[in-house]
mmCIF file of C-alpha atoms in Angstrom:
data_model
loop_
_atom_site.group_PDB
_atom_site.id
_atom_site.type_symbol
_atom_site.label_atom_id
_atom_site.label_comp_id
_atom_site.label_asym_id
_atom_site.label_seq_id
_atom_site.Cartn_x
_atom_site.Cartn_y
_atom_site.Cartn_z
ATOM 1 C CA MET S 1 153.019 104.036 131.768
ATOM 2 C CA THR S 2 150.422 102.072 129.856
ATOM 3 C CA THR S 3 148.720 104.103 127.193
ATOM 4 C CA THR S 4 146.357 101.434 125.956
ATOM 5 C CA ILE S 5 144.005 98.906 127.463
ATOM 6 C CA THR S 6 142.691 95.666 126.022
ATOM 7 C CA VAL S 7 139.032 94.875 126.511
ATOM 8 C CA THR S 8 136.778 92.194 125.084
ATOM 9 C CA VAL S 9 133.910 93.478 122.943
ATOM 10 C CA ASN S 10 131.321 90.960 121.792
ATOM 11 C CA GLY S 11 133.854 88.217 122.333
ATOM 12 C CA GLU S 12 136.684 89.903 120.434
ATOM 13 C CA ALA S 13 139.783 91.533 121.941
ATOM 14 C CA ARG S 14 140.007 95.233 121.237
ATOM 15 C CA VAL S 15 142.748 97.729 122.079
ATOM 16 C CA LEU S 16 141.593 101.168 123.182
ATOM 17 C CA PRO S 17 143.421 104.245 124.468
ATOM 18 C CA ALA S 18 143.678 104.239 128.247
ATOM 19 C CA GLY S 19 140.997 106.475 129.696
ATOM 20 C CA SER S 20 138.377 105.484 127.119
ATOM 21 C CA THR S 21 134.774 105.647 128.213
ATOM 22 C CA VAL S 22 131.865 103.501 127.078
ATOM 23 C CA ALA S 23 130.818 106.390 124.823
ATOM 24 C CA ASP S 24 134.296 106.397 123.246
ATOM 25 C CA LEU S 25 133.975 102.694 122.547
ATOM 26 C CA VAL S 26 130.531 103.085 120.988
ATOM 27 C CA ALA S 27 131.893 105.853 118.774
ATOM 28 C CA ALA S 28 134.956 103.795 117.854
ATOM 29 C CA LEU S 29 132.670 100.948 116.774
ATOM 30 C CA GLY S 30 130.796 103.341 114.517
ATOM 31 C CA CYS S 31 127.464 102.622 116.210
ATOM 32 C CA LYS S 32 124.558 105.010 116.491
ATOM 33 C CA PRO S 33 124.509 105.616 120.275
ATOM 34 C CA ALA S 34 120.712 105.693 120.362
ATOM 35 C CA GLN S 35 120.533 102.231 118.780
ATOM 36 C CA VAL S 36 122.837 100.258 121.074
ATOM 37 C CA ALA S 37 122.757 98.957 124.619
ATOM 38 C CA VAL S 38 125.921 98.125 126.514
ATOM 39 C CA GLU S 39 126.613 95.595 129.209
ATOM 40 C CA ARG S 40 129.941 95.808 131.049
ATOM 41 C CA ASN S 41 131.018 92.803 133.083
ATOM 42 C CA ARG S 42 127.416 91.618 133.076
ATOM 43 C CA GLU S 43 126.018 94.895 134.360
ATOM 44 C CA ILE S 44 124.023 97.271 132.176
ATOM 45 C CA VAL S 45 125.642 100.654 131.632
ATOM 46 C CA ARG S 46 122.771 103.109 131.313
ATOM 47 C CA ARG S 47 122.953 105.234 128.207
ATOM 48 C CA ALA S 48 123.112 108.399 130.299
ATOM 49 C CA ASP S 49 126.276 107.059 131.922
ATOM 50 C CA HIS S 50 128.114 106.069 128.731
ATOM 51 C CA GLY S 51 130.198 109.257 128.789
ATOM 52 C CA ALA S 52 131.156 108.867 132.419
ATOM 53 C CA VAL S 53 132.013 105.185 132.779
ATOM 54 C CA LEU S 54 135.714 104.532 132.239
ATOM 55 C CA LEU S 55 136.803 101.226 130.767
ATOM 56 C CA VAL S 56 139.634 99.330 132.400
ATOM 57 C CA GLU S 57 141.956 96.558 131.293
ATOM 58 C CA GLY S 58 140.141 93.243 130.949
ATOM 59 C CA ASP S 59 136.593 94.613 130.848
ATOM 60 C CA ARG S 60 134.166 92.363 129.065
ATOM 61 C CA LEU S 61 131.577 94.252 127.061
ATOM 62 C CA GLU S 62 128.501 93.317 125.125
ATOM 63 C CA VAL S 63 127.248 95.879 122.633
ATOM 64 C CA VAL S 64 123.855 94.922 121.240
ATOM 65 C CA THR S 65 121.079 96.191 119.061
ATOM 66 C CA PHE S 66 117.868 94.882 117.546
ATOM 67 C CA PHE S 67 117.809 92.380 114.714
ATOM 68 C CA GLY S 68 114.930 90.690 112.969
ATOM 69 C CA GLY S 69 113.386 87.967 115.110
ATOM 70 C CA GLY S 70 110.183 86.289 116.119
ATOM 71 C CA MET V 1 68.313 103.758 90.351
ATOM 72 C CA GLY V 2 66.045 100.692 90.374
ATOM 73 C CA LEU V 3 63.524 99.898 93.064
ATOM 74 C CA CYS V 4 65.584 97.035 94.372
ATOM 75 C CA GLY V 5 68.587 99.223 94.981
ATOM 76 C CA ALA V 6 66.562 101.841 96.815
ATOM 77 C CA SER V 7 64.861 99.319 99.029
ATOM 78 C CA ALA V 8 68.098 97.502 99.771
ATOM 79 C CA ARG V 9 69.627 100.728 100.934
ATOM 80 C CA ARG V 10 66.773 101.279 103.340
ATOM 81 C CA THR V 11 66.765 97.840 104.799
ATOM 82 C CA ILE V 12 70.481 97.135 105.165
ATOM 83 C CA ALA V 13 71.165 97.889 108.758
ATOM 84 C CA SER V 14 74.370 99.633 109.588
ATOM 85 C CA VAL V 15 75.844 97.278 112.137
ATOM 86 C CA THR V 16 78.873 98.348 114.097
ATOM 87 C CA LEU V 17 80.852 95.338 115.187
ATOM 88 C CA VAL V 18 82.813 96.348 118.200
ATOM 89 C CA ASP V 19 85.602 94.487 119.900
ATOM 90 C CA THR V 20 87.491 95.416 123.020
ATOM 91 C CA PRO V 21 91.159 96.241 122.544
ATOM 92 C CA LEU V 22 93.750 93.777 123.778
ATOM 93 C CA VAL V 23 95.441 95.425 126.744
ATOM 94 C CA LEU V 24 99.002 94.401 127.561
ATOM 95 C CA GLY V 25 100.541 96.564 130.265
ATOM 96 C CA PRO V 26 100.425 100.158 129.042
ATOM 97 C CA HIS V 27 99.491 99.154 125.487
ATOM 98 C CA ARG V 28 96.066 98.805 123.874
ATOM 99 C CA PHE V 29 95.978 96.943 120.593
ATOM 100 C CA THR V 30 93.038 96.881 118.213
ATOM 101 C CA SER V 31 94.875 94.346 116.035
ATOM 102 C CA ARG V 32 95.304 91.051 117.828
ATOM 103 C CA LEU V 33 97.987 89.816 115.486
ATOM 104 C CA PHE V 34 101.658 90.079 116.449
ATOM 105 C CA LEU V 35 104.330 89.600 113.834
ATOM 106 C CA GLY V 36 107.991 88.755 114.030
ATOM 107 C CA THR V 37 110.610 90.578 111.978
ATOM 108 C CA GLY V 38 112.917 87.647 111.186
ATOM 109 C CA LYS V 39 113.603 85.616 108.072
ATOM 110 C CA TYR V 40 111.965 87.866 105.438
ATOM 111 C CA PRO V 41 113.568 87.747 101.995
ATOM 112 C CA SER V 42 114.246 91.491 102.189
ATOM 113 C CA MET V 43 113.560 94.555 104.293
ATOM 114 C CA PRO V 44 110.958 95.945 101.843
ATOM 115 C CA SER V 45 109.200 92.583 101.951
ATOM 116 C CA MET V 46 109.131 92.762 105.758
ATOM 117 C CA VAL V 47 107.861 96.338 105.747
ATOM 118 C CA ASP V 48 105.061 95.515 103.298
ATOM 119 C CA SER V 49 104.153 92.302 105.127
ATOM 120 C CA LEU V 50 103.863 94.063 108.472
ATOM 121 C CA ALA V 51 101.665 96.711 106.869
ATOM 122 C CA ALA V 52 99.468 94.088 105.162
ATOM 123 C CA SER V 53 99.001 92.176 108.419
ATOM 124 C CA GLY V 54 97.643 95.227 110.205
ATOM 125 C CA THR V 55 99.778 94.401 113.244
ATOM 126 C CA GLN V 56 100.553 97.072 115.797
ATOM 127 C CA CYS V 57 103.253 95.168 117.680
ATOM 128 C CA VAL V 58 106.312 93.399 116.279
ATOM 129 C CA THR V 59 108.931 91.257 117.924
ATOM 130 C CA VAL V 60 112.640 91.947 117.576
ATOM 131 C CA ALA V 61 115.712 90.022 118.701
ATOM 132 C CA VAL V 62 118.535 91.456 120.830
ATOM 133 C CA ARG V 63 121.866 90.556 119.258
ATOM 134 C CA ARG V 64 125.503 91.604 119.302
ATOM 135 C CA MET V 65 126.455 94.442 116.974
ATOM 136 C CA GLN V 66 128.445 93.012 114.123
ATOM 137 C CA LEU V 67 131.817 94.627 114.586
ATOM 138 C CA GLY V 68 133.736 95.786 111.580
ATOM 139 C CA VAL V 69 130.610 95.796 109.436
ATOM 140 C CA PRO V 70 129.923 99.318 108.193
ATOM 141 C CA GLU V 71 126.591 100.324 109.614
ATOM 142 C CA GLY V 72 124.002 101.097 106.988
ATOM 143 C CA LYS V 73 120.280 101.211 107.602
ATOM 144 C CA THR V 74 119.379 99.187 110.670
ATOM 145 C CA LEU V 75 116.218 97.279 111.493
ATOM 146 C CA LEU V 76 115.061 100.155 113.672
ATOM 147 C CA ASP V 77 115.169 102.476 110.667
ATOM 148 C CA TYR V 78 112.492 100.298 109.042
ATOM 149 C CA LEU V 79 110.169 100.143 112.039
ATOM 150 C CA PRO V 80 108.562 103.530 112.669
ATOM 151 C CA ARG V 81 107.840 103.795 116.374
ATOM 152 C CA GLU V 82 104.572 105.622 115.823
ATOM 153 C CA LYS V 83 103.358 102.622 113.830
ATOM 154 C CA TYR V 84 104.664 99.647 115.799
ATOM 155 C CA VAL V 85 105.235 98.838 119.434
ATOM 156 C CA LEU V 86 108.489 96.889 119.583
ATOM 157 C CA LEU V 87 108.536 93.707 121.600
ATOM 158 C CA PRO V 88 112.109 92.542 122.275
ATOM 159 C CA ASN V 89 112.447 88.806 122.703
ATOM 160 C CA THR V 90 114.964 86.672 124.524
ATOM 161 C CA ALA V 91 115.148 84.136 121.705
ATOM 162 C CA GLY V 92 118.293 82.057 121.644
ATOM 163 C CA CYS V 93 118.611 82.021 125.447
ATOM 164 C CA PHE V 94 118.921 78.563 126.931
ATOM 165 C CA ASP V 95 118.994 79.492 130.610
ATOM 166 C CA ALA V 96 117.273 81.984 132.879
ATOM 167 C CA GLU V 97 120.361 84.125 133.449
ATOM 168 C CA HIS V 98 120.940 84.680 129.748
ATOM 169 C CA ALA V 99 117.304 85.528 129.208
ATOM 170 C CA ILE V 100 117.303 88.005 132.102
ATOM 171 C CA ARG V 101 120.454 89.741 130.817
ATOM 172 C CA THR V 102 118.992 89.886 127.313
ATOM 173 C CA ALA V 103 115.726 91.332 128.605
ATOM 174 C CA ARG V 104 117.629 94.036 130.487
ATOM 175 C CA LEU V 105 119.622 94.911 127.372
ATOM 176 C CA GLY V 106 116.420 95.067 125.357
ATOM 177 C CA ARG V 107 114.911 97.462 127.869
ATOM 178 C CA GLU V 108 118.071 99.568 127.794
ATOM 179 C CA LEU V 109 117.550 100.010 124.065
ATOM 180 C CA GLY V 110 114.904 102.420 125.181
ATOM 181 C CA ILE V 111 111.646 101.006 124.001
ATOM 182 C CA GLY V 112 109.937 100.342 127.316
ATOM 183 C CA ASP V 113 109.351 97.462 129.673
ATOM 184 C CA LEU V 114 107.804 94.953 127.287
ATOM 185 C CA VAL V 115 109.620 91.672 126.860
ATOM 186 C CA LYS V 116 108.756 88.428 125.173
ATOM 187 C CA LEU V 117 110.437 85.985 127.500
ATOM 188 C CA GLU V 118 111.753 82.782 125.974
ATOM 189 C CA VAL V 119 113.963 80.328 127.818
ATOM 190 C CA LEU V 120 114.551 77.428 125.505
ATOM 191 C CA GLY V 121 115.374 73.836 126.323
ATOM 192 C CA ASP V 122 117.597 72.883 123.410
ATOM 193 C CA PRO V 123 118.430 74.089 119.891
ATOM 194 C CA GLN V 124 116.831 71.190 118.047
ATOM 195 C CA THR V 125 113.318 71.365 119.460
ATOM 196 C CA LEU V 126 113.399 75.009 120.647
ATOM 197 C CA LEU V 127 110.798 73.874 123.164
ATOM 198 C CA PRO V 128 110.576 76.032 126.261
ATOM 199 C CA ASP V 129 112.525 75.055 129.372
ATOM 200 C CA PRO V 130 109.712 75.233 131.938
ATOM 201 C CA VAL V 131 111.977 75.540 134.975
ATOM 202 C CA GLY V 132 114.154 78.282 133.496
ATOM 203 C CA THR V 133 111.118 80.086 132.110
ATOM 204 C CA LEU V 134 109.411 80.258 135.496
ATOM 205 C CA GLU V 135 112.630 81.331 137.203
ATOM 206 C CA ALA V 136 113.307 84.142 134.710
ATOM 207 C CA ALA V 137 109.662 85.255 134.734
ATOM 208 C CA LYS V 138 109.773 85.748 138.514
ATOM 209 C CA VAL V 139 112.889 87.926 138.323
ATOM 210 C CA LEU V 140 111.709 90.027 135.382
ATOM 211 C CA VAL V 141 108.273 90.648 136.885
ATOM 212 C CA LYS V 142 109.999 91.865 140.081
ATOM 213 C CA GLU V 143 112.160 94.184 137.973
ATOM 214 C CA GLY V 144 109.048 95.807 136.549
ATOM 215 C CA PHE V 145 109.005 94.191 133.131
ATOM 216 C CA VAL V 146 105.748 93.631 131.290
ATOM 217 C CA VAL V 147 106.421 89.953 130.672
ATOM 218 C CA LEU V 148 104.745 88.179 127.759
ATOM 219 C CA CYS V 149 105.851 84.671 128.405
ATOM 220 C CA TYR V 150 106.446 82.028 125.766
ATOM 221 C CA THR V 151 105.686 78.574 127.123
ATOM 222 C CA SER V 152 104.513 75.144 126.088
ATOM 223 C CA ASP V 153 100.783 74.436 125.919
ATOM 224 C CA ASP V 154 100.876 72.957 129.428
ATOM 225 C CA PRO V 155 97.864 74.265 131.378
ATOM 226 C CA VAL V 156 99.588 73.814 134.752
ATOM 227 C CA LEU V 157 102.652 75.802 133.752
ATOM 228 C CA ALA V 158 100.447 78.491 132.205
ATOM 229 C CA LYS V 159 98.780 78.881 135.595
ATOM 230 C CA ARG V 160 102.122 78.995 137.424
ATOM 231 C CA LEU V 161 103.324 81.751 135.118
ATOM 232 C CA GLU V 162 100.136 83.679 135.732
ATOM 233 C CA ASP V 163 100.683 83.255 139.471
ATOM 234 C CA VAL V 164 104.132 84.861 139.326
ATOM 235 C CA GLY V 165 102.666 87.891 137.588
ATOM 236 C CA VAL V 166 103.317 87.659 133.866
ATOM 237 C CA THR V 167 101.148 90.003 131.806
ATOM 238 C CA ALA V 168 100.306 87.429 129.143
ATOM 239 C CA VAL V 169 100.943 83.729 128.687
ATOM 240 C CA MET V 170 102.023 82.701 125.200
ATOM 241 C CA PRO V 171 101.570 78.980 124.657
ATOM 242 C CA ALA V 172 103.099 77.442 121.567
ATOM 243 C CA GLY V 173 100.680 75.971 119.069
ATOM 244 C CA ALA V 174 103.543 73.811 117.772
ATOM 245 C CA PRO V 175 107.364 74.056 117.796
ATOM 246 C CA ILE V 176 108.812 77.401 116.647
ATOM 247 C CA GLY V 177 108.981 77.694 112.868
ATOM 248 C CA SER V 178 107.448 74.240 112.353
ATOM 249 C CA GLY V 179 104.245 75.403 110.690
ATOM 250 C CA GLN V 180 102.329 72.527 112.242
ATOM 251 C CA GLY V 181 99.455 74.655 113.532
ATOM 252 C CA ILE V 182 97.600 74.127 116.811
ATOM 253 C CA LEU V 183 98.658 70.605 117.747
ATOM 254 C CA ASN V 184 96.698 70.317 120.960
ATOM 255 C CA PRO V 185 93.533 72.383 120.841
ATOM 256 C CA ASN V 186 92.294 70.709 124.014
ATOM 257 C CA ASN V 187 95.231 71.974 126.057
ATOM 258 C CA LEU V 188 94.708 75.418 124.614
ATOM 259 C CA ARG V 189 91.029 75.256 125.544
ATOM 260 C CA ILE V 190 91.910 74.332 129.116
ATOM 261 C CA ILE V 191 94.445 77.157 129.319
ATOM 262 C CA LEU V 192 91.891 79.613 127.946
ATOM 263 C CA GLU V 193 89.113 78.463 130.223
ATOM 264 C CA ARG V 194 91.188 78.975 133.357
ATOM 265 C CA ALA V 195 93.272 82.002 132.390
ATOM 266 C CA LYS V 196 92.921 85.357 134.110
ATOM 267 C CA VAL V 197 95.501 86.992 131.834
ATOM 268 C CA PRO V 198 95.493 87.303 128.042
ATOM 269 C CA ILE V 199 96.591 84.192 126.152
ATOM 270 C CA VAL V 200 98.539 84.840 122.967
ATOM 271 C CA VAL V 201 99.235 81.770 120.872
ATOM 272 C CA ASP V 202 102.864 81.969 119.836
ATOM 273 C CA ALA V 203 104.703 79.702 117.439
ATOM 274 C CA GLY V 204 103.650 76.954 115.100
ATOM 275 C CA VAL V 205 101.377 78.917 112.771
ATOM 276 C CA GLY V 206 101.811 77.628 109.231
ATOM 277 C CA THR V 207 98.868 79.104 107.397
ATOM 278 C CA ALA V 208 95.809 81.274 107.784
ATOM 279 C CA SER V 209 93.463 78.584 109.101
ATOM 280 C CA ASP V 210 95.809 77.998 112.056
ATOM 281 C CA VAL V 211 95.258 81.610 113.091
ATOM 282 C CA THR V 212 91.513 81.280 112.681
ATOM 283 C CA ILE V 213 91.438 78.129 114.805
ATOM 284 C CA ALA V 214 93.372 79.837 117.598
ATOM 285 C CA PHE V 215 90.962 82.752 117.666
ATOM 286 C CA GLU V 216 87.897 80.526 117.358
ATOM 287 C CA LEU V 217 89.083 78.702 120.469
ATOM 288 C CA GLY V 218 89.170 82.054 122.240
ATOM 289 C CA ALA V 219 92.830 83.055 122.083
ATOM 290 C CA HIS V 220 93.260 86.756 122.800
ATOM 291 C CA GLY V 221 96.062 87.151 120.292
ATOM 292 C CA VAL V 222 98.336 85.248 117.932
ATOM 293 C CA LEU V 223 102.030 85.841 117.324
ATOM 294 C CA LEU V 224 103.640 84.487 114.181
ATOM 295 C CA ASN V 225 106.712 84.992 112.054
ATOM 296 C CA THR V 226 107.909 82.139 109.850
ATOM 297 C CA GLY V 227 104.469 81.410 108.385
ATOM 298 C CA VAL V 228 104.533 84.835 106.756
ATOM 299 C CA ALA V 229 108.242 85.463 106.284
ATOM 300 C CA LEU V 230 108.950 82.207 104.463
ATOM 301 C CA ALA V 231 105.701 81.992 102.492
ATOM 302 C CA ARG V 232 106.225 82.161 98.739
ATOM 303 C CA ASP V 233 104.482 85.549 98.789
ATOM 304 C CA PRO V 234 104.926 86.989 102.286
ATOM 305 C CA VAL V 235 102.812 90.091 101.710
ATOM 306 C CA ARG V 236 99.836 88.105 100.459
ATOM 307 C CA MET V 237 100.200 85.653 103.337
ATOM 308 C CA ALA V 238 100.304 88.572 105.766
ATOM 309 C CA ARG V 239 97.024 89.778 104.322
ATOM 310 C CA ALA V 240 95.594 86.264 104.654
ATOM 311 C CA MET V 241 96.662 86.170 108.310
ATOM 312 C CA LYS V 242 94.901 89.462 108.952
ATOM 313 C CA ALA V 243 91.670 88.187 107.409
ATOM 314 C CA ALA V 244 92.051 84.906 109.300
ATOM 315 C CA ALA V 245 92.480 86.698 112.616
ATOM 316 C CA GLU V 246 89.403 88.804 112.040
ATOM 317 C CA ALA V 247 87.382 85.796 110.908
ATOM 318 C CA GLY V 248 88.393 83.689 113.898
ATOM 319 C CA ARG V 249 87.845 86.443 116.407
ATOM 320 C CA ASP V 250 84.448 87.313 114.939
ATOM 321 C CA ALA V 251 83.428 83.656 114.941
ATOM 322 C CA PHE V 252 84.464 83.382 118.589
ATOM 323 C CA LEU V 253 82.559 86.512 119.577
ATOM 324 C CA ALA V 254 79.550 85.452 117.507
ATOM 325 C CA GLY V 255 79.354 82.125 119.366
ATOM 326 C CA ARG V 256 79.448 79.044 117.228
ATOM 327 C CA ILE V 257 76.675 76.449 117.166
ATOM 328 C CA GLY V 258 77.151 73.177 118.957
ATOM 329 C CA LYS V 259 78.203 70.101 116.994
ATOM 330 C CA LYS V 260 75.448 67.522 116.546
ATOM 331 C CA LEU V 261 75.636 63.951 115.341
ATOM 332 C CA TYR V 262 72.522 64.175 113.167
ATOM 333 C CA ALA V 263 71.283 66.623 110.571
ATOM 334 C CA SER V 264 69.025 69.543 111.329
ATOM 335 C CA ALA V 265 67.174 70.933 108.303
ATOM 336 C CA SER V 266 67.761 74.547 107.372
ATOM 337 C CA SER V 267 64.616 74.771 105.217
ATOM 338 C CA PRO V 268 61.059 74.432 106.579
ATOM 339 C CA THR V 269 60.129 70.782 107.022
ATOM 340 C CA SER V 270 56.436 71.530 106.413
ATOM 341 C CA GLY V 271 54.887 72.726 103.158
ATOM 342 C CA VAL V 272 56.910 70.491 100.903
ATOM 343 C CA ILE V 273 54.935 69.830 97.701
ATOM 344 C CA ALA V 274 53.192 66.521 97.282
ATOM 345 C CA GLY V 275 55.359 63.696 96.086
ATOM 346 C CA GLU V 276 52.662 61.531 94.421
#
């Protein structure tokens, strides 16, 4: 049985334990949950759902925050 | 206290100069200057510049978290929410779909429905793509965004954007970061004359007089970034921009005199002493 999954985060492959949620990913990246937004396969994952949404093999994720800009 | 002082105090009228706030969706701004948060030499320089400008609304970009970089203080830590309304932009998006996704991510960051929509044509000119801009504006307005829409200074497009329900139209004075000022004041005048939504001049401001000119023409707001951030002394330039905005706005509200070809004496023309 597979114990890990590979997902793409901000364009980079990343191996996570099977059964990881979006919240687990955010924690693994060391991000402050209140300062990131996550898109999974081009759909927004609402912050309230981060703990409930399971990641699966091949998911493509964008994890973003604010940077200086005009 | 001399007589002069006493009499001056009696005769100087206390005049309250009032201006209406600039209303954008749920927000009411008494400062009509919007500042970007990019390209400052340092975070303290940005913080001091924003404070010196008197702005109440700052733009921010939505970008990927840098993975593997230990997270220290982030931009958000420097921008107290009680002081500044954050305006996420869709800068760097070259098609409508990208801009829409970026706007949604910005909203998900929890700061409300405001978005500064930019759909750019190409990286060299950074001029707006009019077709993509209109397309994205339609979608975002339907999704409940308060869309402040960056566009060229084309009066027809400005009207089209207004028609699809954007909250404010933001015509460029000149290309982004170019510092060329208001290149086509006539187009801006036409846009302003026909607009039913606030017009915020965005992009191209190089120095204080550019801001003044925009406000003198009747612009409801001005958004700038590079002109302050890359000035030799950003904080002082931010202060200059604030003064320029107030000067231009006051001049607009005061109503300038018409331009005449010939002179018109300011001193009485009668009672001049004999010249013999």
